[in-house]
Coordinates of C-alpha atoms and ligand atoms in Angstrom, one line a residue:
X1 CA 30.5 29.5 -32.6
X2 CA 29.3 27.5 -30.1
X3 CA 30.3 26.0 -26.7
X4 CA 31.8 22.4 -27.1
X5 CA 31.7 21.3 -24.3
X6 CA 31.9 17.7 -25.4
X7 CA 35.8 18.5 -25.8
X8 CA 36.4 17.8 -21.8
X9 CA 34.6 14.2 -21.9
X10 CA 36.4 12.6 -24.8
X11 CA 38.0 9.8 -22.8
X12 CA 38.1 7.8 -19.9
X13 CA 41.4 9.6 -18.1
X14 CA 40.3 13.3 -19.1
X15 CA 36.7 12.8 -17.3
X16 CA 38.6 11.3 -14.5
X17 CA 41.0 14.1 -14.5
X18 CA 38.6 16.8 -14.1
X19 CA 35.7 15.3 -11.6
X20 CA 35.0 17.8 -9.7
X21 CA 33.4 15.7 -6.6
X22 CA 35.3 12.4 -5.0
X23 CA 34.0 10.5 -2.1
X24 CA 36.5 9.2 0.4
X25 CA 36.3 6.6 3.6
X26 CA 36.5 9.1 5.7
X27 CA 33.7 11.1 4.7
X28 CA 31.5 8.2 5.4
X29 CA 30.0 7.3 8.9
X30 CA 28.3 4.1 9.1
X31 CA 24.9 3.6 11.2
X32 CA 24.9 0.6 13.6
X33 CA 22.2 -0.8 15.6
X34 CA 23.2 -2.7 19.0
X35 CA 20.6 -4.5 20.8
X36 CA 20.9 -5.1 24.9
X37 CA 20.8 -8.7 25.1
X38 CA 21.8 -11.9 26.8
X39 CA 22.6 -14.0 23.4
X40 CA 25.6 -13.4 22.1
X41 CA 24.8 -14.4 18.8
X42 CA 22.0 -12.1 18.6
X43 CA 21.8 -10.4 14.9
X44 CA 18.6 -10.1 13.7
X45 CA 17.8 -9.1 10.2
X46 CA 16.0 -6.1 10.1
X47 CA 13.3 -6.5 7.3
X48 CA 12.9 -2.9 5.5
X49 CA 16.5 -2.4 5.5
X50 CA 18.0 -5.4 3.9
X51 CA 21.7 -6.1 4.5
X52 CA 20.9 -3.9 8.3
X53 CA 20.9 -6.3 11.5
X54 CA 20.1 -5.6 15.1
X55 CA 23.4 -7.0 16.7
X56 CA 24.4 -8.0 20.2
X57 CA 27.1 -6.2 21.8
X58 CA 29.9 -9.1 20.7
X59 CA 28.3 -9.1 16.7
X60 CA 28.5 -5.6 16.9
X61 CA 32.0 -5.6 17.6
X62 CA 33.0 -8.8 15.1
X63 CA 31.2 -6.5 12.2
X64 CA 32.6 -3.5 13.4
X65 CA 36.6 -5.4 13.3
X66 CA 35.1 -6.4 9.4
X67 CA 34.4 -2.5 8.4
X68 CA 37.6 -1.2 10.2
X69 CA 39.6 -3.3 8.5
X70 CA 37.6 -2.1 5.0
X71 CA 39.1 1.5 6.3
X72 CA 35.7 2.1 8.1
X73 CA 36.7 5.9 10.1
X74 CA 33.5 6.4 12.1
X75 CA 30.2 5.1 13.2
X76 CA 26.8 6.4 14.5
X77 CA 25.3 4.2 17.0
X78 CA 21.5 3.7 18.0
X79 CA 20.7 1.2 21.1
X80 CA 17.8 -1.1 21.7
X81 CA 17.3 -2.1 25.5
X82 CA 16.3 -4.7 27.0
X83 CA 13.3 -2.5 28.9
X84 CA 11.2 0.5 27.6
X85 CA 10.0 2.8 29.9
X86 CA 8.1 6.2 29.7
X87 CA 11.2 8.0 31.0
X88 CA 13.4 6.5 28.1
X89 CA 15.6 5.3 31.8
X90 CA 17.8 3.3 29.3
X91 CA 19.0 6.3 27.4
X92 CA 20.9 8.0 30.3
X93 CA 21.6 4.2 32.0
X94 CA 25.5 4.4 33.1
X95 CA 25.4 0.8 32.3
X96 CA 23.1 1.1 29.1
X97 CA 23.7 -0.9 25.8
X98 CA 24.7 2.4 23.9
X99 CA 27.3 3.4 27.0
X100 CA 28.7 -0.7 27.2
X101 CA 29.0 -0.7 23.2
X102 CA 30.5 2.9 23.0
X103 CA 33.1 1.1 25.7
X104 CA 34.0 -2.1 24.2
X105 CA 34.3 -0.2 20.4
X106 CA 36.8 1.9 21.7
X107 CA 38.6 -0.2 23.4
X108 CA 39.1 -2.5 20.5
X109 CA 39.0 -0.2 18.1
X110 CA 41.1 3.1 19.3
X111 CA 41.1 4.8 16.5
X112 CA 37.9 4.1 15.5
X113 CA 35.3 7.3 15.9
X114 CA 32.6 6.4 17.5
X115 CA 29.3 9.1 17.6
X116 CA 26.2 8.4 19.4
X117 CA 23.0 9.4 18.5
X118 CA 21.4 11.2 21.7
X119 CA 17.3 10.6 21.7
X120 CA 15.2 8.8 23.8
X121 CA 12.5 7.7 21.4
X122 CA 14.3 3.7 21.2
X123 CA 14.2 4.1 24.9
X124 CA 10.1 5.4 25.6
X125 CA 7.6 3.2 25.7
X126 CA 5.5 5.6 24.2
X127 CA 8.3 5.8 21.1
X128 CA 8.7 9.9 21.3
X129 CA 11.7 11.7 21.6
X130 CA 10.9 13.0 25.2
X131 CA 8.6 12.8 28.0
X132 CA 4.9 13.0 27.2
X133 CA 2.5 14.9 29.5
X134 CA -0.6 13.4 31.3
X135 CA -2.4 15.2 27.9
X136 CA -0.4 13.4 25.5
X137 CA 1.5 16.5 24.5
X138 CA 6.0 16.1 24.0
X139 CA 7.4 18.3 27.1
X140 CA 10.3 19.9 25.8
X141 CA 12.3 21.3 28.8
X142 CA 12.1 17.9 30.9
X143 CA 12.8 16.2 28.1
X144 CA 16.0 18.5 27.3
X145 CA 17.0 17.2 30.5
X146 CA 16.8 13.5 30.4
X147 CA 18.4 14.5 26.9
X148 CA 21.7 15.9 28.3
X149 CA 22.3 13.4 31.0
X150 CA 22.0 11.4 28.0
X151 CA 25.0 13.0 26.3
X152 CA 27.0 13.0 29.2
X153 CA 26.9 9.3 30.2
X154 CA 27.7 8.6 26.4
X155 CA 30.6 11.0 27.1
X156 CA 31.6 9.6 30.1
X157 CA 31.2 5.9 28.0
X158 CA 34.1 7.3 25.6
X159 CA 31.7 8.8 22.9
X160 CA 34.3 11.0 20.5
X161 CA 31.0 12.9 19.4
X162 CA 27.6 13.1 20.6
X163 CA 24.9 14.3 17.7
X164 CA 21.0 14.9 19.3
X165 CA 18.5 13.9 17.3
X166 CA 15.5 14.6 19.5
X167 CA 14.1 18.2 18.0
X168 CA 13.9 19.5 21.6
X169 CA 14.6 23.6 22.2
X170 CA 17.4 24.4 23.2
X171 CA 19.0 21.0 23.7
X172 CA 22.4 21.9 22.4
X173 CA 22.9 24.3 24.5
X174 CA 22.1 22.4 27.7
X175 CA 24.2 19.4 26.5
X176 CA 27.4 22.2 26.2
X177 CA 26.5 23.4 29.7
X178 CA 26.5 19.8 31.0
X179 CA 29.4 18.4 29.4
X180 CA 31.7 21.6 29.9
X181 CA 30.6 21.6 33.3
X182 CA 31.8 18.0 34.0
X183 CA 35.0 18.6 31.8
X184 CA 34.5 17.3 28.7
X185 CA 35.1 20.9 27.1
X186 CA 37.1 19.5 23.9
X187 CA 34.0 17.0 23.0
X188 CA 31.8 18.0 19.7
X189 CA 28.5 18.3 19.3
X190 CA 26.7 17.0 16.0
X191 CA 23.3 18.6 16.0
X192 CA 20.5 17.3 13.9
X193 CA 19.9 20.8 13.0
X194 CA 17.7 20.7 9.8
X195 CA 15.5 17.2 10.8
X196 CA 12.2 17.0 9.0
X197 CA 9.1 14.9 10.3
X198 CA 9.7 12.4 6.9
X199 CA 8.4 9.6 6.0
X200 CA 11.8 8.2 4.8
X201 CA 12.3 7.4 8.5
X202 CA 9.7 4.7 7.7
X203 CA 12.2 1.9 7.9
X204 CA 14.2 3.0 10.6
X205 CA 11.2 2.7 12.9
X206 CA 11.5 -1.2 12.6
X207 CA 15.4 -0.9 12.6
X208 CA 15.0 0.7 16.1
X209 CA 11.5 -0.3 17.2
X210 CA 11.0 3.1 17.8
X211 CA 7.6 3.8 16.1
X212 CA 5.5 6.4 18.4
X213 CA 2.7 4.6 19.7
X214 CA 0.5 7.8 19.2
X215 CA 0.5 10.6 17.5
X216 CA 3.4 11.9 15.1
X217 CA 6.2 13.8 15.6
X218 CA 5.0 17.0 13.8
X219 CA 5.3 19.0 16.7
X220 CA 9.0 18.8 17.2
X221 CA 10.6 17.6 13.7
X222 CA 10.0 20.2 11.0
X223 CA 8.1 20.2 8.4
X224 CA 9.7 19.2 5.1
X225 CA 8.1 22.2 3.0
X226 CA 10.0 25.1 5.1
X227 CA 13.2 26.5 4.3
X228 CA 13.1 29.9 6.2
X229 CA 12.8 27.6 9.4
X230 CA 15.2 25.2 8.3
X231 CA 17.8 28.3 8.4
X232 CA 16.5 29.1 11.8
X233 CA 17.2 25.9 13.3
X234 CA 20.1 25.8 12.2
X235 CA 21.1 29.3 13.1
X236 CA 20.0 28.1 16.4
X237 CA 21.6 25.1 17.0
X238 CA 25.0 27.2 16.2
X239 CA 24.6 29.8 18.3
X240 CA 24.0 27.4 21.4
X241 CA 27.3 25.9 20.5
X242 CA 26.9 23.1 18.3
X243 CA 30.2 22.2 16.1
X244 CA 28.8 20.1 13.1
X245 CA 25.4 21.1 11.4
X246 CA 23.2 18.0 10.1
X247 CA 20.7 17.9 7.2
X248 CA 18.2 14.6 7.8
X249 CA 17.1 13.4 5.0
X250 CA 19.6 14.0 2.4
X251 CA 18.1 12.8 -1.2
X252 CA 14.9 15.2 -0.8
X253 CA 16.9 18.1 0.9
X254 CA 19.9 18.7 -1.6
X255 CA 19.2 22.9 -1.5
X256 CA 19.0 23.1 2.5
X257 CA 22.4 21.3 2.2
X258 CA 23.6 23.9 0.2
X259 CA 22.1 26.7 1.7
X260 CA 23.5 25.7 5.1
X261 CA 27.0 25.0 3.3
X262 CA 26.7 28.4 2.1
X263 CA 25.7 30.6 4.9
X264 CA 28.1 28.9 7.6
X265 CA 31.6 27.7 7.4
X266 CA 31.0 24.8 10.1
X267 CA 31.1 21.9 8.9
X268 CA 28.0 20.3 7.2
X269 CA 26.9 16.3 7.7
X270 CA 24.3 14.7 5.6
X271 CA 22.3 11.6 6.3
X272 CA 21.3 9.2 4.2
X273 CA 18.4 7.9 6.3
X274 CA 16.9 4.5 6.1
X275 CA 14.3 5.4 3.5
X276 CA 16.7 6.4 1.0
X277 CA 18.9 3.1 1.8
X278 CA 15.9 0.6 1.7
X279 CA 14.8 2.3 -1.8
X280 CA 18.1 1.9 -3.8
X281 CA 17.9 -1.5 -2.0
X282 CA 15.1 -2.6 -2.9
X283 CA 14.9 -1.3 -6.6
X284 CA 18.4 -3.2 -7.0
X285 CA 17.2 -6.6 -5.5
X286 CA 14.8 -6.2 -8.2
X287 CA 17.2 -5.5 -10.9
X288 CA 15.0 -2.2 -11.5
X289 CA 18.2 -0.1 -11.3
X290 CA 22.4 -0.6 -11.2
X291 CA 23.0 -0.5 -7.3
X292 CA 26.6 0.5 -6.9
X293 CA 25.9 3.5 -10.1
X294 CA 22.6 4.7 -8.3
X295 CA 24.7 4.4 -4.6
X296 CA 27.1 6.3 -6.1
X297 CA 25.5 9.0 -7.9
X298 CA 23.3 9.8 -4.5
X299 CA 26.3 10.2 -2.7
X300 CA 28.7 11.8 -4.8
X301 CA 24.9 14.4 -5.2
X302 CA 25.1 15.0 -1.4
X303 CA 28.3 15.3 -1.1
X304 CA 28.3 18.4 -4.2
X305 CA 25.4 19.8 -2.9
X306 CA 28.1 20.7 0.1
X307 CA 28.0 18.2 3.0
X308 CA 31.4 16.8 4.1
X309 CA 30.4 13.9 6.2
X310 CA 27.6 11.9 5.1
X311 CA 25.8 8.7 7.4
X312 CA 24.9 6.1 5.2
X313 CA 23.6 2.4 6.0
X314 CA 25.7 1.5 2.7
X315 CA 29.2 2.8 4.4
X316 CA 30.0 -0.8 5.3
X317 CA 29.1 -2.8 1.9
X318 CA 30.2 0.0 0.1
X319 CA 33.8 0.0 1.7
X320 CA 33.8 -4.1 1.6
X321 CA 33.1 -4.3 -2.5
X322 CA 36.2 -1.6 -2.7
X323 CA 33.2 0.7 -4.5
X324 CA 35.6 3.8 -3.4
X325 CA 38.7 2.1 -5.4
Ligands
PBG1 C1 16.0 9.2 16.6 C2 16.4 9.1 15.2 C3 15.6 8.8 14.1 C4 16.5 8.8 13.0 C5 17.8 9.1 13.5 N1 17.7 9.3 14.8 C6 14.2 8.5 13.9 C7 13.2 9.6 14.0 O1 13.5 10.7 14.4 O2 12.0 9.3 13.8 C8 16.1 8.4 11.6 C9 17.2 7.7 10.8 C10 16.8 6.9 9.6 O3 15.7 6.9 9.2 O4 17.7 6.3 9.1 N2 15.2 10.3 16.9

């Protein structure tokens, strides 16, 4: 006697019967980037990321009304302004392009969710995630700062979710304080918990012209090798009251998915990050590999290794070709 297991993948309808993972629209979030600019046409291609655009506010909207009607739930939004400066001023700007577009979005689009990426590194001329010291070292408590008046002017934009992506100490907790002081006590926090210094990011860089113009950022993302810390970080990040726990990258980090999946019962996001899209990408525009198979074999991956939400660059094309249906 053996184990025939072949017996449950004899036809079409039984495999389909008995799939253990399904991806859905709304476990997708789709990554936009909105540039602060006078032309309203504005929607530049961004090279590493084929099919990714920097739009002005209006072609942010127009693709946005495209997605929605696709059954697009939520978005992640990352602003370029007009001016850099080494406070990252544009970040925490009531007027900024990341408060005007979380504005507009919800105003056409109610229902829409919109989540907003809380950082300064687009905003720094320097390109790091907070302030930099006369030595060239990151300051982590000014930065956590600048960090929370960030969430709370996205908050006070109409953000349904603000998710910090900065690797600052103890930022979560200063962006609760801040927005439960000022009353937004029923607003979520999506923490980049488990954020590795990775060189998937590569593309993304371009995407939000946010390469550092020194130095790394070793000494606040995490090194890609640790697990133990991984758990810490994450452990932190919950304790100082953050509601949804993030895994950046996904592809490379399947068993920190997992483990946090395991070890918590808050929900768990996963995010594909610009490296992983501009690979399938570009290994389909060479007819290397079947895109939409590939796509959705990395997905349907994260999503079994445990994460619930995952933020993909593909969320858009993917819910236009009906690649869900
Ligand atoms: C901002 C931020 C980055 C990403 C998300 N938020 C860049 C970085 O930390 O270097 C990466 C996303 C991607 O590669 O798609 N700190």
């Amino acid at each position: 006697m053996f184990y025939r297991g072949r017996k449950l993948r004899g036809s079409p309808v039984l495999r389909e019967m008995l799939r253990e993972t399904r991806l859905h629209p709304e476990d997708l979030i789709m990554g936009y980037f909105v540039a602060d600019t006078k032309d309203k046409d504005f929607c530049k291609a961004i090279q590493a990321m084929p099919g990714q655009y920097q739009l002005s506010l209006e072609k942010l909207l127009q693709t946005v009304r495209r997605a929605v009607d696709c059954g697009l739930r939520a978005c992640l939004l990352f602003g370029l302004p007009a001016v850099k400066d080494a406070v990252g001023s544009g970040a925490y700007a009531r007027d900024g392009i990341v408060q005007r577009a979380v504005s507009a979005l919800k105003e056409n689009f109610p229902e829409l969710l919109v989540i907003t990426d809380v950082c300064l590194c687009e905003y720094t001329d320097h390109g790091h995630c907070g302030l930099v010291s006369p030595e060239g070292e990151v300051r982590n408590d000014a930065s956590v700062e600048l960090i929370a008046r960030t969430a709370l002017s996205h908050a006070e934009a109409g953000a349904d979710m603000v998710a910090p992506s900065d690797m600052m100490d103890g930022r979560v907790a200063a962006i609760r304080t801040i927005l439960d002081e000022a009353g937004f006590t029923a607003l979520p926090i999506m923490s980049y918990a488990v954020k590795h210094a990775s060189a998937f990011y590569g593309p993304f860089r371009e995407a939000a012209e946010s390469a550092p113009r020194f130095g790394d950022r070793k000494s606040y993302q995490m090194d890609p090798a640790n697990r133990r810390e991984a758990m810490r970080e994450a452990a932190a990040d919950i304790e100082e009251g953050a509601d949804i726990i993030m895994v950046k990258p996904a592809i490379s980090c399947l068993d920190l998915i997992r483990e946090v999946r395991d070890a918590w019962d808050l929900p768990v996001a996963a995010y594909q990050v610009s490296g992983e899209y501009s690979m399938i990408k570009a290994a389909a525009q060479l007819g290397w590999i079947d895109e939409k198979a590939v796509l959705m074999e990395a997905l349907t991956g994260i999503k079994r290794a445990g994460a619930e939400l995952i933020i993909s660059y593909y969320t858009q094309e993917l819910l236009e070709q009906g690649w869900l249906s």
